[in-house]
mmCIF file of C-alpha atoms in Angstrom:
data_model
loop_
_atom_site.group_PDB
_atom_site.id
_atom_site.type_symbol
_atom_site.label_atom_id
_atom_site.label_comp_id
_atom_site.label_asym_id
_atom_site.label_seq_id
_atom_site.Cartn_x
_atom_site.Cartn_y
_atom_site.Cartn_z
ATOM 1 C CA UNK Y 1 12.036 17.086 114.670
ATOM 2 C CA UNK Y 2 12.827 14.054 112.664
ATOM 3 C CA UNK Y 3 14.160 10.563 114.565
ATOM 4 C CA UNK Y 4 17.180 10.864 112.735
ATOM 5 C CA UNK Y 5 18.206 14.489 113.490
ATOM 6 C CA UNK Y 6 17.356 14.057 117.086
ATOM 7 C CA UNK Y 7 19.512 11.100 117.156
ATOM 8 C CA UNK Y 8 22.236 12.875 115.200
ATOM 9 C CA UNK Y 9 21.685 15.603 117.919
ATOM 10 C CA UNK Y 10 22.023 13.588 120.714
ATOM 11 C CA UNK Y 11 25.321 11.654 119.795
ATOM 12 C CA UNK Y 12 26.874 14.840 118.877
ATOM 13 C CA UNK Y 13 26.465 16.482 122.480
ATOM 14 C CA UNK Y 14 27.405 13.192 123.777
ATOM 15 C CA UNK Y 15 30.435 12.680 121.806
ATOM 16 C CA UNK Y 16 33.322 14.971 121.421
ATOM 17 C CA UNK Y 17 33.744 17.386 118.799
ATOM 18 C CA UNK Y 18 35.425 16.352 115.746
ATOM 19 C CA UNK Y 19 38.134 19.056 116.124
ATOM 20 C CA UNK Y 20 39.991 16.928 117.729
ATOM 21 C CA UNK Y 21 44.049 17.444 118.408
ATOM 22 C CA UNK Y 22 46.120 15.661 116.093
ATOM 23 C CA UNK Y 23 46.981 11.743 116.279
ATOM 24 C CA UNK Y 24 49.845 10.821 118.154
ATOM 25 C CA UNK Y 25 51.941 8.023 116.051
ATOM 26 C CA UNK Y 26 51.391 5.554 118.683
ATOM 27 C CA UNK Y 27 47.755 5.673 118.098
ATOM 28 C CA UNK Y 28 47.871 5.131 114.239
ATOM 29 C CA UNK Y 29 50.040 2.133 115.292
ATOM 30 C CA UNK Y 30 46.552 0.878 116.676
ATOM 31 C CA UNK Y 31 43.754 0.622 114.469
ATOM 32 C CA UNK Y 32 40.901 2.332 115.948
ATOM 33 C CA UNK Y 33 42.742 3.882 118.695
ATOM 34 C CA UNK Y 34 42.022 7.763 117.465
ATOM 35 C CA UNK Y 35 38.399 6.410 116.677
ATOM 36 C CA UNK Y 36 38.147 5.579 120.090
ATOM 37 C CA UNK Y 37 40.269 8.461 122.115
ATOM 38 C CA UNK Y 38 37.610 10.661 119.974
ATOM 39 C CA UNK Y 39 34.733 9.458 119.853
ATOM 40 C CA UNK Y 40 35.256 8.764 124.356
ATOM 41 C CA UNK Y 41 37.237 11.663 125.325
ATOM 42 C CA UNK Y 42 40.093 9.086 126.446
ATOM 43 C CA UNK Y 43 43.567 10.532 127.445
ATOM 44 C CA UNK Y 44 46.022 8.171 126.108
ATOM 45 C CA UNK Y 45 46.558 5.727 128.943
ATOM 46 C CA UNK Y 46 42.921 5.237 128.732
ATOM 47 C CA UNK Y 47 42.464 4.465 124.872
ATOM 48 C CA UNK Y 48 45.883 2.286 125.351
ATOM 49 C CA UNK Y 49 44.110 0.002 128.284
ATOM 50 C CA UNK Y 50 40.831 0.516 126.279
ATOM 51 C CA UNK Y 51 42.085 -0.827 123.118
ATOM 52 C CA UNK Y 52 43.968 -3.750 124.744
ATOM 53 C CA UNK Y 53 40.751 -4.966 126.669
ATOM 54 C CA UNK Y 54 38.742 -4.602 123.252
ATOM 55 C CA UNK Y 55 41.371 -6.958 121.607
ATOM 56 C CA UNK Y 56 41.094 -9.312 124.220
ATOM 57 C CA UNK Y 57 37.639 -9.487 124.473
ATOM 58 C CA UNK Y 58 37.174 -9.581 120.741
ATOM 59 C CA UNK Y 59 39.679 -12.806 120.619
ATOM 60 C CA UNK Y 60 37.537 -14.250 123.007
ATOM 61 C CA UNK Y 61 34.112 -13.399 121.950
ATOM 62 C CA UNK Y 62 35.093 -14.528 118.271
ATOM 63 C CA UNK Y 63 36.228 -18.162 119.629
ATOM 64 C CA UNK Y 64 32.707 -17.812 121.647
ATOM 65 C CA UNK Y 65 30.413 -17.321 118.305
ATOM 66 C CA UNK Y 66 32.267 -19.581 116.156
ATOM 67 C CA UNK Y 67 30.825 -22.238 118.855
ATOM 68 C CA UNK Y 68 27.596 -20.823 119.312
ATOM 69 C CA UNK Y 69 27.142 -20.934 115.818
ATOM 70 C CA UNK Y 70 28.616 -24.188 115.392
ATOM 71 C CA UNK Y 71 26.323 -25.626 118.823
ATOM 72 C CA UNK Y 72 23.176 -23.846 116.190
ATOM 73 C CA UNK Y 73 23.885 -25.489 113.295
ATOM 74 C CA UNK Y 74 24.097 -28.950 115.358
ATOM 75 C CA UNK Y 75 20.793 -28.244 116.875
ATOM 76 C CA UNK Y 76 19.498 -27.358 113.364
ATOM 77 C CA UNK Y 77 20.565 -30.754 112.245
ATOM 78 C CA UNK Y 78 19.457 -32.945 115.011
ATOM 79 C CA UNK Y 79 15.946 -31.310 114.123
ATOM 80 C CA UNK Y 80 16.255 -31.478 110.444
ATOM 81 C CA UNK Y 81 17.352 -35.280 111.280
ATOM 82 C CA UNK Y 82 14.686 -35.794 113.511
ATOM 83 C CA UNK Y 83 16.460 -36.766 116.342
ATOM 84 C CA UNK Y 84 14.867 -38.107 119.873
ATOM 85 C CA UNK Y 85 13.635 -35.407 122.297
ATOM 86 C CA UNK Y 86 17.107 -35.869 124.745
ATOM 87 C CA UNK Y 87 19.287 -35.070 121.903
ATOM 88 C CA UNK Y 88 17.608 -31.697 120.992
ATOM 89 C CA UNK Y 89 17.264 -31.020 124.884
ATOM 90 C CA UNK Y 90 21.070 -31.695 125.058
ATOM 91 C CA UNK Y 91 22.019 -29.514 121.918
ATOM 92 C CA UNK Y 92 19.780 -26.831 123.609
ATOM 93 C CA UNK Y 93 21.576 -26.916 126.644
ATOM 94 C CA UNK Y 94 25.031 -26.368 124.821
ATOM 95 C CA UNK Y 95 23.627 -23.474 123.175
ATOM 96 C CA UNK Y 96 22.292 -21.850 126.217
ATOM 97 C CA UNK Y 97 25.751 -22.511 127.843
ATOM 98 C CA UNK Y 98 27.762 -21.067 125.234
ATOM 99 C CA UNK Y 99 24.924 -17.676 125.096
ATOM 100 C CA UNK Y 100 25.804 -17.598 128.760
ATOM 101 C CA UNK Y 101 29.541 -17.531 127.892
ATOM 102 C CA UNK Y 102 29.321 -14.731 125.431
ATOM 103 C CA UNK Y 103 27.307 -13.009 128.006
ATOM 104 C CA UNK Y 104 29.836 -13.346 130.813
ATOM 105 C CA UNK Y 105 33.025 -12.537 128.572
ATOM 106 C CA UNK Y 106 30.800 -8.806 127.273
ATOM 107 C CA UNK Y 107 29.923 -8.716 131.271
ATOM 108 C CA UNK Y 108 33.889 -8.939 132.038
ATOM 109 C CA UNK Y 109 34.925 -6.585 129.745
ATOM 110 C CA UNK Y 110 32.051 -4.089 130.566
ATOM 111 C CA UNK Y 111 33.532 -4.606 134.292
ATOM 112 C CA UNK Y 112 37.717 -4.188 133.357
ATOM 113 C CA UNK Y 113 36.779 -0.862 131.366
ATOM 114 C CA UNK Y 114 34.599 0.694 134.286
ATOM 115 C CA UNK Y 115 37.407 0.814 136.616
ATOM 116 C CA UNK Y 116 39.243 3.385 134.250
ATOM 117 C CA UNK Y 117 36.625 5.035 132.219
ATOM 118 C CA UNK Y 118 34.693 7.567 134.215
ATOM 119 C CA UNK Y 119 30.650 7.643 134.152
ATOM 120 C CA UNK Y 120 30.478 9.999 130.912
ATOM 121 C CA UNK Y 121 32.827 7.999 129.139
ATOM 122 C CA UNK Y 122 30.806 4.887 129.557
ATOM 123 C CA UNK Y 123 27.701 6.675 128.931
ATOM 124 C CA UNK Y 124 29.248 7.405 125.807
ATOM 125 C CA UNK Y 125 30.008 4.003 124.787
ATOM 126 C CA UNK Y 126 26.490 2.851 125.973
ATOM 127 C CA UNK Y 127 24.692 5.479 123.315
ATOM 128 C CA UNK Y 128 27.178 4.266 120.950
ATOM 129 C CA UNK Y 129 26.415 0.427 120.932
ATOM 130 C CA UNK Y 130 22.543 1.090 121.614
ATOM 131 C CA UNK Y 131 22.739 3.082 118.050
ATOM 132 C CA UNK Y 132 24.763 0.656 116.337
ATOM 133 C CA UNK Y 133 22.795 -2.128 117.381
ATOM 134 C CA UNK Y 134 19.570 -0.562 116.287
ATOM 135 C CA UNK Y 135 21.569 -0.032 113.025
ATOM 136 C CA UNK Y 136 22.570 -3.653 112.467
ATOM 137 C CA UNK Y 137 18.496 -4.838 113.188
ATOM 138 C CA UNK Y 138 17.474 -2.126 109.812
ATOM 139 C CA UNK Y 139 21.073 -3.247 108.514
ATOM 140 C CA UNK Y 140 19.625 -7.011 108.586
ATOM 141 C CA UNK Y 141 15.717 -6.336 107.777
ATOM 142 C CA UNK Y 142 14.367 -5.570 110.415
ATOM 143 C CA UNK Y 143 11.256 -2.951 111.152
ATOM 144 C CA UNK Y 144 13.317 -0.622 113.904
ATOM 145 C CA UNK Y 145 12.057 2.213 112.201
ATOM 146 C CA UNK Y 146 14.416 4.924 111.967
ATOM 147 C CA UNK Y 147 15.306 6.132 115.601
ATOM 148 C CA UNK Y 148 16.753 9.214 114.312
ATOM 149 C CA UNK Y 149 13.434 10.820 114.036
ATOM 150 C CA UNK Y 150 12.264 10.056 117.443
ATOM 151 C CA UNK Y 151 11.965 13.003 119.203
ATOM 152 C CA UNK Y 152 12.540 12.939 122.671
ATOM 153 C CA UNK Y 153 10.151 11.409 125.019
ATOM 154 C CA UNK Y 154 8.491 9.851 121.813
ATOM 155 C CA UNK Y 155 7.918 6.200 121.173
ATOM 156 C CA UNK Y 156 8.074 4.428 118.026
ATOM 157 C CA UNK Y 157 4.538 3.551 116.807
ATOM 158 C CA UNK Y 158 3.962 0.462 115.739
ATOM 159 C CA UNK Y 159 3.370 -0.337 111.718
#
């Protein structure tokens, strides 16, 4: 079985059926509400909490990513200008600090949602995030191979 078929089957088994109940009016007001409710099998209350946490996280993460990008641009500038080692070291520390802040914010989100999502719902989210991360690497020109063609227990062979 191909990797694409294997992961498609795994995703289909992990995610609820697409034959979900009609979308409630309150979910139509929140973009993605019905999508997450269906994919993770969330109750209306869980969906409301999840979307609120996700919106807050996205706002914070955007600010943190913007700061990280600015710090990396500054580091690049220092390197191309031949700045002293001390300045480069300070810029590296600033990048590390921003990366840690970003990771901490994502950990805070994961801790918050674990208080009201079941283990199965958290597992579905983890699978979805992993599939998305693999796809993003492929979009960016990475050589990840087609993970969907991977057989259970089979590992990717280096090219």
